[in-house]
Structures are given as structure tokens and as C-alpha cells.
mmCIF file of C-alpha atoms in Angstrom:
data_model
loop_
_atom_site.group_PDB
_atom_site.id
_atom_site.type_symbol
_atom_site.label_atom_id
_atom_site.label_comp_id
_atom_site.label_asym_id
_atom_site.label_seq_id
_atom_site.Cartn_x
_atom_site.Cartn_y
_atom_site.Cartn_z
ATOM 1 C CA GLU A 1 21.382 29.549 -10.917
ATOM 2 C CA PHE A 2 18.546 27.070 -10.455
ATOM 3 C CA PRO A 3 19.265 23.659 -12.041
ATOM 4 C CA GLU A 4 17.082 22.406 -14.891
ATOM 5 C CA GLY A 5 13.929 20.832 -13.389
ATOM 6 C CA GLY A 6 14.876 21.921 -9.875
ATOM 7 C CA TYR A 7 12.513 23.640 -7.485
ATOM 8 C CA GLU A 8 12.585 27.400 -7.849
ATOM 9 C CA GLY A 9 11.502 30.237 -5.571
ATOM 10 C CA GLU A 10 12.682 32.852 -3.115
ATOM 11 C CA TYR A 11 12.497 30.393 -0.215
ATOM 12 C CA ILE A 12 15.297 28.354 -1.865
ATOM 13 C CA ARG A 13 17.400 31.524 -2.188
ATOM 14 C CA ASP A 14 16.703 32.365 1.477
ATOM 15 C CA ILE A 15 17.935 28.934 2.616
ATOM 16 C CA ALA A 16 21.038 29.269 0.422
ATOM 17 C CA GLN A 17 21.686 32.755 1.804
ATOM 18 C CA SER A 18 21.488 31.534 5.407
ATOM 19 C CA LEU A 19 24.124 28.880 4.542
ATOM 20 C CA VAL A 20 26.368 31.553 3.011
ATOM 21 C CA ASP A 21 25.902 33.715 6.135
ATOM 22 C CA GLU A 22 26.955 30.787 8.344
ATOM 23 C CA LYS A 23 29.693 29.170 6.264
ATOM 24 C CA GLY A 24 30.924 31.896 3.919
ATOM 25 C CA GLU A 25 32.664 30.449 0.832
ATOM 26 C CA GLU A 26 33.616 27.070 2.300
ATOM 27 C CA LEU A 27 30.731 25.137 0.642
ATOM 28 C CA VAL A 28 31.140 26.559 -2.872
ATOM 29 C CA GLU A 29 33.150 23.565 -4.157
ATOM 30 C CA SER A 30 31.586 21.011 -1.785
ATOM 31 C CA LYS A 31 30.567 17.683 -3.324
ATOM 32 C CA ASP A 32 28.855 16.586 -0.076
ATOM 33 C CA GLU A 33 25.102 17.210 -0.221
ATOM 34 C CA LYS A 34 24.583 16.630 3.515
ATOM 35 C CA PRO A 35 25.023 20.230 4.809
ATOM 36 C CA PHE A 36 22.633 21.492 2.107
ATOM 37 C CA LYS A 37 19.989 18.856 2.828
ATOM 38 C CA GLU A 38 20.236 19.353 6.593
ATOM 39 C CA LYS A 39 19.910 23.140 6.293
ATOM 40 C CA ALA A 40 16.946 22.890 3.910
ATOM 41 C CA GLU A 41 15.206 20.379 6.181
ATOM 42 C CA GLU A 42 15.827 22.491 9.300
ATOM 43 C CA GLU A 43 14.576 25.753 7.731
ATOM 44 C CA ILE A 44 11.547 24.301 5.913
ATOM 45 C CA PHE A 45 10.517 22.264 8.952
ATOM 46 C CA ALA A 46 10.715 25.334 11.214
ATOM 47 C CA ASP A 47 8.571 27.167 8.661
ATOM 48 C CA ILE A 48 5.965 24.368 8.577
ATOM 49 C CA SER A 49 5.839 24.187 12.402
ATOM 50 C CA ALA A 50 5.273 27.957 12.684
ATOM 51 C CA THR A 51 2.478 27.841 10.082
ATOM 52 C CA LEU A 52 0.731 24.936 11.833
ATOM 53 C CA GLU A 53 0.892 26.755 15.159
ATOM 54 C CA ARG A 54 -0.603 29.855 13.566
ATOM 55 C CA MET A 55 -3.426 27.694 12.140
ATOM 56 C CA ASN A 56 -4.089 26.361 15.672
ATOM 57 C CA ILE A 57 -2.935 22.850 14.698
ATOM 58 C CA LYS A 58 -0.872 21.173 17.418
ATOM 59 C CA MET A 59 1.227 18.086 16.690
ATOM 60 C CA ASP A 60 2.204 15.893 19.647
ATOM 61 C CA SER A 61 5.037 14.272 17.708
ATOM 62 C CA TYR A 62 6.657 14.154 14.292
ATOM 63 C CA PHE A 63 8.019 11.165 12.423
ATOM 64 C CA ASN A 64 11.040 11.410 10.135
ATOM 65 C CA GLU A 65 10.777 9.115 7.119
ATOM 66 C CA HIS A 66 14.598 8.924 7.009
ATOM 67 C CA SER A 67 14.573 6.860 10.224
ATOM 68 C CA LEU A 68 12.928 3.995 8.286
ATOM 69 C CA TYR A 69 16.050 3.790 6.088
ATOM 70 C CA GLU A 70 18.460 4.146 9.007
ATOM 71 C CA ASP A 71 16.918 1.332 11.075
ATOM 72 C CA GLY A 72 16.549 -1.046 8.103
ATOM 73 C CA LYS A 73 12.720 -1.033 8.040
ATOM 74 C CA ILE A 74 12.622 -0.299 4.286
ATOM 75 C CA GLU A 75 14.768 -3.342 3.433
ATOM 76 C CA GLU A 76 12.861 -5.447 5.953
ATOM 77 C CA THR A 77 9.544 -4.490 4.293
ATOM 78 C CA ILE A 78 10.833 -5.484 0.848
ATOM 79 C CA GLU A 79 12.149 -8.816 2.161
ATOM 80 C CA LYS A 80 8.869 -9.644 3.932
ATOM 81 C CA LEU A 81 6.954 -8.961 0.714
ATOM 82 C CA ARG A 82 9.473 -11.107 -1.189
ATOM 83 C CA ASP A 83 8.780 -13.939 1.241
ATOM 84 C CA GLN A 84 5.103 -13.613 0.268
ATOM 85 C CA ARG A 85 6.189 -13.807 -3.422
ATOM 86 C CA LEU A 86 4.690 -10.350 -3.961
ATOM 87 C CA VAL A 87 7.947 -8.607 -4.915
ATOM 88 C CA TYR A 88 10.290 -9.295 -7.835
ATOM 89 C CA ASP A 89 13.152 -7.628 -9.748
ATOM 90 C CA LYS A 90 12.854 -6.558 -13.382
ATOM 91 C CA ASP A 91 14.723 -3.996 -15.558
ATOM 92 C CA GLY A 92 16.834 -2.939 -12.565
ATOM 93 C CA ALA A 93 13.736 -1.980 -10.565
ATOM 94 C CA VAL A 94 11.879 -3.667 -7.685
ATOM 95 C CA TRP A 95 8.214 -4.395 -8.482
ATOM 96 C CA PHE A 96 5.153 -5.016 -6.298
ATOM 97 C CA LYS A 97 2.755 -7.638 -7.729
ATOM 98 C CA THR A 98 -0.335 -5.420 -7.553
ATOM 99 C CA THR A 99 -1.993 -7.536 -10.279
ATOM 100 C CA GLU A 100 -2.601 -10.005 -7.418
ATOM 101 C CA PHE A 101 -4.995 -7.410 -5.956
ATOM 102 C CA GLY A 102 -6.931 -6.709 -9.139
ATOM 103 C CA LYS A 103 -4.814 -3.981 -10.762
ATOM 104 C CA ASP A 104 -4.136 -4.049 -14.514
ATOM 105 C CA LYS A 105 -0.356 -3.980 -14.044
ATOM 106 C CA ASP A 106 2.296 -4.361 -11.389
ATOM 107 C CA THR A 107 3.725 -1.316 -9.597
ATOM 108 C CA VAL A 108 7.293 -0.131 -9.097
ATOM 109 C CA LEU A 109 8.404 -0.010 -5.448
ATOM 110 C CA VAL A 110 12.042 0.959 -6.123
ATOM 111 C CA LYS A 111 13.044 2.645 -9.388
ATOM 112 C CA SER A 112 16.065 1.499 -11.385
ATOM 113 C CA SER A 113 17.858 4.590 -10.001
ATOM 114 C CA GLY A 114 17.535 3.036 -6.509
ATOM 115 C CA GLU A 115 15.015 5.671 -5.423
ATOM 116 C CA PRO A 116 11.858 4.283 -3.782
ATOM 117 C CA THR A 117 8.389 5.407 -4.871
ATOM 118 C CA TYR A 118 5.985 6.796 -2.236
ATOM 119 C CA ARG A 119 4.380 3.415 -1.654
ATOM 120 C CA LEU A 120 7.372 1.679 -0.070
ATOM 121 C CA PRO A 121 8.135 4.064 2.842
ATOM 122 C CA ASP A 122 4.364 4.482 3.349
ATOM 123 C CA ILE A 123 3.936 0.701 3.794
ATOM 124 C CA ALA A 124 6.929 0.616 6.178
ATOM 125 C CA TYR A 125 5.608 3.615 8.123
ATOM 126 C CA HIS A 126 2.147 2.082 8.606
ATOM 127 C CA ALA A 127 3.751 -1.165 9.801
ATOM 128 C CA ASN A 128 5.805 0.878 12.283
ATOM 129 C CA LYS A 129 2.697 2.713 13.500
ATOM 130 C CA LEU A 130 0.678 -0.468 13.984
ATOM 131 C CA ASP A 131 3.657 -2.143 15.692
ATOM 132 C CA ARG A 132 3.549 0.738 18.203
ATOM 133 C CA GLY A 133 0.070 -0.427 19.206
ATOM 134 C CA PHE A 134 -2.212 2.194 17.676
ATOM 135 C CA ASP A 135 -5.706 0.803 17.136
ATOM 136 C CA LEU A 136 -6.718 3.511 14.654
ATOM 137 C CA CYS A 137 -4.698 5.497 12.115
ATOM 138 C CA VAL A 138 -6.467 8.283 10.216
ATOM 139 C CA ASP A 139 -4.642 9.084 6.969
ATOM 140 C CA VAL A 140 -5.322 12.431 5.322
ATOM 141 C CA PHE A 141 -4.315 12.506 1.649
ATOM 142 C CA GLY A 142 -4.712 14.906 -1.229
ATOM 143 C CA ALA A 143 -6.597 13.726 -4.317
ATOM 144 C CA ASP A 144 -3.280 13.124 -6.137
ATOM 145 C CA HIS A 145 -2.738 10.075 -3.854
ATOM 146 C CA ILE A 146 -6.038 8.432 -4.698
ATOM 147 C CA ALA A 147 -4.326 5.843 -6.916
ATOM 148 C CA THR A 148 -1.473 5.242 -4.445
ATOM 149 C CA TYR A 149 -3.104 4.449 -1.128
ATOM 150 C CA PRO A 150 -4.850 1.165 -2.171
ATOM 151 C CA ASP A 151 -1.354 -0.268 -2.898
ATOM 152 C CA VAL A 152 -0.269 0.774 0.617
ATOM 153 C CA MET A 153 -3.339 -0.888 2.141
ATOM 154 C CA ASN A 154 -2.658 -4.077 0.173
ATOM 155 C CA GLY A 155 0.969 -3.992 1.325
ATOM 156 C CA ILE A 156 -0.146 -3.665 4.955
ATOM 157 C CA LYS A 157 -2.576 -6.580 4.598
ATOM 158 C CA SER A 158 0.107 -8.713 2.935
ATOM 159 C CA LEU A 159 2.431 -8.103 5.895
ATOM 160 C CA GLY A 160 -0.255 -9.506 8.212
ATOM 161 C CA TYR A 161 -1.664 -6.270 9.623
ATOM 162 C CA ASP A 162 -5.333 -5.400 9.998
ATOM 163 C CA SER A 163 -5.989 -2.750 7.317
ATOM 164 C CA GLU A 164 -9.342 -1.984 9.023
ATOM 165 C CA LYS A 165 -7.273 -0.077 11.575
ATOM 166 C CA VAL A 166 -6.368 2.469 8.879
ATOM 167 C CA ASP A 167 -9.037 4.984 7.876
ATOM 168 C CA VAL A 168 -8.217 6.963 4.735
ATOM 169 C CA VAL A 169 -9.650 10.464 4.166
ATOM 170 C CA VAL A 170 -8.967 11.873 0.685
ATOM 171 C CA TYR A 171 -9.349 15.627 0.232
ATOM 172 C CA GLN A 172 -10.083 17.147 -3.162
ATOM 173 C CA PHE A 173 -7.938 19.995 -4.442
ATOM 174 C CA VAL A 174 -8.470 23.609 -3.470
ATOM 175 C CA THR A 175 -8.817 26.325 -6.102
ATOM 176 C CA LEU A 176 -7.929 29.811 -4.946
ATOM 177 C CA VAL A 177 -10.178 32.400 -6.557
ATOM 178 C CA LYS A 178 -8.909 35.982 -6.689
ATOM 179 C CA ASP A 179 -10.853 38.803 -8.374
ATOM 180 C CA GLY A 180 -13.276 36.206 -9.721
ATOM 181 C CA LYS A 181 -10.535 34.159 -11.466
ATOM 182 C CA PRO A 182 -8.813 30.895 -10.430
ATOM 183 C CA PHE A 183 -5.168 31.386 -9.443
ATOM 184 C CA LYS A 184 -2.945 28.860 -11.283
ATOM 185 C CA MET A 185 -0.223 27.345 -9.116
ATOM 186 C CA SER A 186 2.925 25.278 -9.569
ATOM 187 C CA THR A 187 5.197 24.259 -6.686
ATOM 188 C CA ARG A 188 8.128 23.592 -8.983
ATOM 189 C CA LYS A 189 7.894 27.010 -10.614
ATOM 190 C CA ALA A 190 7.385 28.663 -7.201
ATOM 191 C CA ASN A 191 4.073 30.037 -8.407
ATOM 192 C CA PHE A 192 1.987 29.429 -5.311
ATOM 193 C CA VAL A 193 0.224 31.064 -2.381
ATOM 194 C CA THR A 194 1.381 29.881 1.031
ATOM 195 C CA LEU A 195 -0.969 29.325 3.967
ATOM 196 C CA ASP A 196 0.831 32.188 5.737
ATOM 197 C CA GLU A 197 0.072 34.559 2.862
ATOM 198 C CA LEU A 198 -3.554 33.422 2.979
ATOM 199 C CA MET A 199 -3.704 34.058 6.745
ATOM 200 C CA ASP A 200 -2.049 37.473 6.284
ATOM 201 C CA GLU A 201 -4.796 38.278 3.794
ATOM 202 C CA VAL A 202 -7.927 36.965 5.563
ATOM 203 C CA GLY A 203 -6.877 35.880 9.101
ATOM 204 C CA ALA A 204 -6.295 32.467 10.709
ATOM 205 C CA ASP A 205 -9.923 31.867 11.808
ATOM 206 C CA VAL A 206 -11.324 32.521 8.325
ATOM 207 C CA THR A 207 -8.638 30.385 6.622
ATOM 208 C CA ARG A 208 -9.297 27.467 8.958
ATOM 209 C CA PHE A 209 -13.073 27.807 8.624
ATOM 210 C CA PHE A 210 -13.025 27.816 4.809
ATOM 211 C CA PHE A 211 -11.058 24.556 4.746
ATOM 212 C CA LEU A 212 -13.462 22.978 7.248
ATOM 213 C CA MET A 213 -16.769 24.028 5.713
ATOM 214 C CA ARG A 214 -16.762 21.581 2.787
ATOM 215 C CA SER A 215 -16.919 17.800 2.719
ATOM 216 C CA PRO A 216 -13.439 16.284 2.063
ATOM 217 C CA ASN A 217 -14.674 14.807 -1.227
ATOM 218 C CA THR A 218 -15.999 18.160 -2.490
ATOM 219 C CA HIS A 219 -13.782 20.474 -4.505
ATOM 220 C CA LEU A 220 -13.203 23.692 -2.539
ATOM 221 C CA GLU A 221 -13.145 27.090 -4.224
ATOM 222 C CA PHE A 222 -11.476 29.403 -1.725
ATOM 223 C CA ASP A 223 -12.771 32.824 -2.729
ATOM 224 C CA ILE A 224 -10.398 35.395 -1.209
ATOM 225 C CA GLY A 225 -12.866 38.235 -1.880
ATOM 226 C CA GLN A 226 -15.625 36.459 0.071
ATOM 227 C CA ALA A 227 -13.186 35.493 2.831
ATOM 228 C CA LYS A 228 -12.152 39.141 3.300
ATOM 229 C CA GLU A 229 -15.731 40.393 3.647
ATOM 230 C CA ALA A 230 -16.655 41.138 7.234
ATOM 231 C CA GLY A 231 -20.374 40.614 6.775
ATOM 232 C CA GLU A 232 -23.135 38.034 6.452
ATOM 233 C CA LYS A 233 -21.716 36.782 3.132
ATOM 234 C CA ASN A 234 -18.684 35.569 5.072
ATOM 235 C CA PRO A 235 -19.762 32.296 6.748
ATOM 236 C CA VAL A 236 -17.334 32.447 9.686
ATOM 237 C CA PHE A 237 -18.219 36.054 10.542
ATOM 238 C CA TYR A 238 -21.900 35.084 10.428
ATOM 239 C CA LEU A 239 -21.371 32.558 13.239
ATOM 240 C CA GLN A 240 -18.956 34.708 15.232
ATOM 241 C CA TYR A 241 -21.337 37.643 14.941
ATOM 242 C CA ALA A 242 -24.225 35.466 16.223
ATOM 243 C CA HIS A 243 -22.185 34.703 19.345
ATOM 244 C CA ALA A 244 -21.123 38.351 19.804
ATOM 245 C CA ARG A 245 -24.730 39.498 19.352
ATOM 246 C CA ILE A 246 -26.045 37.123 22.033
ATOM 247 C CA SER A 247 -23.255 38.274 24.385
ATOM 248 C CA SER A 248 -24.317 41.889 23.788
ATOM 249 C CA ILE A 249 -28.002 41.062 24.442
ATOM 250 C CA LEU A 250 -27.125 39.241 27.670
ATOM 251 C CA ARG A 251 -25.093 42.220 28.906
ATOM 252 C CA LYS A 252 -28.090 44.533 28.340
ATOM 253 C CA VAL A 253 -30.521 42.092 29.995
ATOM 254 C CA GLU A 254 -28.319 41.854 33.098
ATOM 255 C CA GLU A 255 -28.193 45.670 33.285
ATOM 256 C CA GLU A 256 -31.997 45.978 33.081
ATOM 257 C CA TYR A 257 -33.131 43.125 35.326
ATOM 258 C CA ASP A 258 -32.125 41.850 38.733
ATOM 259 C CA PHE A 259 -33.125 38.187 38.580
ATOM 260 C CA SER A 260 -33.280 36.580 42.001
ATOM 261 C CA GLY A 261 -35.864 33.779 41.782
ATOM 262 C CA LYS A 262 -35.684 30.340 40.154
ATOM 263 C CA THR A 263 -35.958 30.248 36.358
ATOM 264 C CA ASN A 264 -39.271 28.894 35.071
ATOM 265 C CA LEU A 265 -38.373 27.262 31.748
ATOM 266 C CA SER A 266 -41.958 26.008 31.248
ATOM 267 C CA LEU A 267 -42.738 29.559 30.019
ATOM 268 C CA LEU A 268 -40.799 28.791 26.816
ATOM 269 C CA THR A 269 -43.736 27.722 24.626
ATOM 270 C CA HIS A 270 -43.421 29.884 21.498
ATOM 271 C CA PRO A 271 -42.737 27.849 18.293
ATOM 272 C CA SER A 272 -39.436 29.751 17.761
ATOM 273 C CA GLU A 273 -38.332 28.854 21.292
ATOM 274 C CA ILE A 274 -39.258 25.193 20.821
ATOM 275 C CA THR A 275 -37.407 25.079 17.469
ATOM 276 C CA LEU A 276 -34.303 26.563 19.101
ATOM 277 C CA ILE A 277 -34.381 24.035 21.946
ATOM 278 C CA LYS A 278 -34.875 21.116 19.528
ATOM 279 C CA THR A 279 -31.977 22.346 17.370
ATOM 280 C CA MET A 280 -29.624 22.479 20.360
ATOM 281 C CA LEU A 281 -30.599 18.942 21.368
ATOM 282 C CA LYS A 282 -29.101 17.708 18.068
ATOM 283 C CA PHE A 283 -25.625 18.987 19.011
ATOM 284 C CA PRO A 284 -24.199 15.824 20.720
ATOM 285 C CA GLU A 285 -25.375 13.602 17.856
ATOM 286 C CA THR A 286 -23.909 16.041 15.299
ATOM 287 C CA ILE A 287 -20.484 15.913 17.003
ATOM 288 C CA ALA A 288 -20.597 12.102 17.200
ATOM 289 C CA ASN A 289 -21.498 11.811 13.490
ATOM 290 C CA ALA A 290 -18.824 14.315 12.412
ATOM 291 C CA ALA A 291 -16.198 12.325 14.339
ATOM 292 C CA ARG A 292 -17.412 8.960 13.034
ATOM 293 C CA LEU A 293 -17.523 10.132 9.401
ATOM 294 C CA ARG A 294 -14.301 12.249 9.688
ATOM 295 C CA GLU A 295 -16.305 15.167 8.250
ATOM 296 C CA PRO A 296 -16.096 18.314 10.404
ATOM 297 C CA HIS A 297 -18.287 20.293 7.979
ATOM 298 C CA HIS A 298 -21.375 18.704 9.646
ATOM 299 C CA VAL A 299 -20.603 20.817 12.726
ATOM 300 C CA ILE A 300 -20.610 23.981 10.598
ATOM 301 C CA THR A 301 -23.931 23.030 8.959
ATOM 302 C CA PHE A 302 -25.405 22.569 12.449
ATOM 303 C CA LEU A 303 -24.026 25.898 13.754
ATOM 304 C CA ASN A 304 -25.461 27.733 10.733
ATOM 305 C CA GLU A 305 -28.884 26.234 11.472
ATOM 306 C CA LEU A 306 -28.576 27.208 15.149
ATOM 307 C CA ALA A 307 -27.546 30.813 14.341
ATOM 308 C CA SER A 308 -30.390 31.122 11.829
ATOM 309 C CA ASN A 309 -32.933 29.764 14.347
ATOM 310 C CA PHE A 310 -31.652 32.180 16.985
ATOM 311 C CA THR A 311 -32.257 35.089 14.576
ATOM 312 C CA SER A 312 -35.872 33.899 14.111
ATOM 313 C CA PHE A 313 -36.300 33.507 17.877
ATOM 314 C CA TYR A 314 -34.933 37.000 18.565
ATOM 315 C CA HIS A 315 -37.235 38.464 15.924
ATOM 316 C CA ASP A 316 -40.308 36.684 17.367
ATOM 317 C CA CYS A 317 -39.530 36.654 21.095
ATOM 318 C CA ARG A 318 -38.269 39.800 22.782
ATOM 319 C CA ILE A 319 -36.272 39.578 25.996
ATOM 320 C CA LEU A 320 -35.853 43.220 26.967
ATOM 321 C CA GLY A 321 -39.082 44.865 28.085
ATOM 322 C CA GLU A 322 -40.859 41.555 28.830
ATOM 323 C CA ASP A 323 -42.264 40.333 32.140
ATOM 324 C CA GLU A 324 -39.360 39.440 34.451
ATOM 325 C CA ASN A 325 -40.118 35.686 34.615
ATOM 326 C CA LEU A 326 -40.391 35.348 30.834
ATOM 327 C CA ALA A 327 -37.309 37.537 30.294
ATOM 328 C CA GLN A 328 -35.344 35.310 32.694
ATOM 329 C CA ALA A 329 -36.417 32.109 30.897
ATOM 330 C CA ARG A 330 -35.529 33.604 27.496
ATOM 331 C CA MET A 331 -32.199 34.839 28.840
ATOM 332 C CA GLU A 332 -31.329 31.280 29.952
ATOM 333 C CA LEU A 333 -32.259 30.034 26.474
ATOM 334 C CA ALA A 334 -30.015 32.669 24.863
ATOM 335 C CA LYS A 335 -27.188 31.706 27.263
ATOM 336 C CA ALA A 336 -27.536 28.058 26.217
ATOM 337 C CA VAL A 337 -27.365 29.009 22.514
ATOM 338 C CA ALA A 338 -24.203 31.072 23.155
ATOM 339 C CA GLN A 339 -22.663 28.098 24.998
ATOM 340 C CA VAL A 340 -23.414 25.686 22.140
ATOM 341 C CA LEU A 341 -22.040 28.159 19.561
ATOM 342 C CA ARG A 342 -18.892 28.502 21.708
ATOM 343 C CA ASN A 343 -18.563 24.732 22.044
ATOM 344 C CA GLY A 344 -19.025 24.147 18.297
ATOM 345 C CA LEU A 345 -16.588 26.855 17.235
ATOM 346 C CA GLY A 346 -14.145 25.643 19.907
ATOM 347 C CA ILE A 347 -14.231 22.087 18.524
ATOM 348 C CA LEU A 348 -13.438 23.545 15.090
ATOM 349 C CA GLY A 349 -10.536 25.506 16.605
ATOM 350 C CA ILE A 350 -12.157 28.868 15.866
ATOM 351 C CA SER A 351 -12.630 31.774 18.299
ATOM 352 C CA ALA A 352 -16.047 32.902 19.580
ATOM 353 C CA PRO A 353 -15.689 36.653 20.271
ATOM 354 C CA ASP A 354 -17.944 38.456 22.785
ATOM 355 C CA GLN A 355 -17.966 41.586 20.658
ATOM 356 C CA MET A 356 -17.197 42.490 17.052
#
């Protein structure tokens, strides 16, 4: 039976079952929580790692919060803040004097039960990271942490670290829309859709693209119906199809012509050709801005503009059937567009197929 207020769900049963399969009945009367915690951590972590890999997200290293307790960094953080007269004890709890930083009231760092709130290990972790010599830490938080992270930044500053080295990106919540209706979720009640289920439904490329196509501070409605459509209404297919279409055109051009001379790019004078060239020239600046602002959706906006301009160019400027010199120049232009589409999609971690 699930305990009152405990997390529910089949994944909990699966972890319990794997313990039963390994240990049989020997843990039934056990008062030691360690084997249960270790098994849950091992199974859930393996699950998370597999999902990240499927999403084309590669982590160079992981950090276990528990190590901060084992090596005394949590206690050390509290004591350093005490030395600054920013921590005090009251009602059995440990408090952080956040009123010193303009908040209406002080904030609990350690509850009366002895359990720390998120802020304390987060302050200790950032100190650890900066002690390791990193000159930039990018924090990605969900909107539910918007009230928490300023306390962490103030804690870091109070410990003598440069908080300018920490860049915080806060993402708004995602609403899953199915059959035109929002899908209500609760982790505790095990009423949720996992990323794996989403990828099973619409594919890894589409899932990744939908999360990338909005600004972090914009609420995302993930419409499963739209994501499943393999047409122009689906934004990722639109870009992938543009790349596949150019690849198809280039194959036909190479079959029809045997280019041997030097390409004369000065023949590219049509307004649609000029627009396409000017659009491509914005690519390096777009990448630099997206990186500086921590907003990858700028790359998608650019790629949409490029794909749209290529459609106009292809409508206005034929390649097949044209004079060989002009066809060669236009083929080189099309090749360049395909390369930029490939580069942009590659930066986003999304495939650029040659045919669809």
C-alpha cells in the first residue's frame, strides 16, 4: 500500500518489485531505509540517463547532492553565514536573514525537523562549483523556483563569491494539450506524461524542437496533435522538409548538368537570390545572440525565415532547364542554403534528413 502523502505510480511498484526479485522476503521487516533509497536512486537515475540520451542531451558529469552532506560542506556553509551574522536559530529551525536583502521576512534554511530547504544545498553547491574554478555557471530552473533563486544568489554573494558568474535562466511551465484540452498533471498522484511517452508519441526530434521553439519566459503549449502532423503545420517537419527538398533538387541538377567550369556567382542578381544571400549572412550573428541571451529559439526563427525565403527563390528562380552558367550559380546558392539549414538544425541537436 502507498503511504498517506507518499508518491504513487507504477514506477514505484516496479522499483519495489525489482527489490523483491533480488532480495525475496528479507527486507519485509527491515527498519533500515538505505537499501530502499539506494535501489530507488539507482533505478530512477538509470531511467533519467536513458531519457536524456534519447533526447540527444549528453552530460559530461553528474553531481550528487548527498556528497555535500558527507564532506561537511552543508555545515560549513551554515557556519560561514553565521560568521556573517546572516543565520540564526528560532523555533528549532535555522533561519537565513533575507530581510537584509530586501525581503519582507526571513527564510528557513533548515526546518525544525532537521531537513534543509532547497536553498541551503543550492548555496553549498554553487560555492563548490565556483571553488572548482568555473567562470560561468548557467542555471536552468522551472518557474516554481523563481522565488528561491534570489536567496541562493544572496547566499553566494554573502560567502564572498562573484554572483555575476552565475546566469539564471527560468523556464515557464509547459501545458500538454491533447485533443484540444490541457492535460492536468500531478507528480505525487502519478498523473503525468513522461518525456519517453512524449517521444514514443511524436519522436525525439519533434519533442526537442517544441521545447526549443519558444522563449524560456514564454508559456509553452505542447500540442500533441500538431506535433504528430507530418506537414507544414508541424514546424520541425517544415524545416526538415526544406532541407530534404533542396537535397532532392541538387540530385536532379547533378543528373542533368555536367558542370566543369568555374562558378560565376555575379549572375545571382534576382531580388529573391539577393534576399536569400542576405538572410544567410545573418546566421553567425544569430548564433552569437542566441548564445549570449541563452535563447535558442532565435535560431529557429532564423531557420524559418531562411526556409521561407528559399521557397520564394525556388518559385521565382528555376535551376533545372536554365542556361548552364546560371544553373551552376543557383545550384551553389541552394547548396549554401542546405548547409546553413544543416548547421542550424545541428546546433539545435535535430537531424537534417536528405529525403522524407
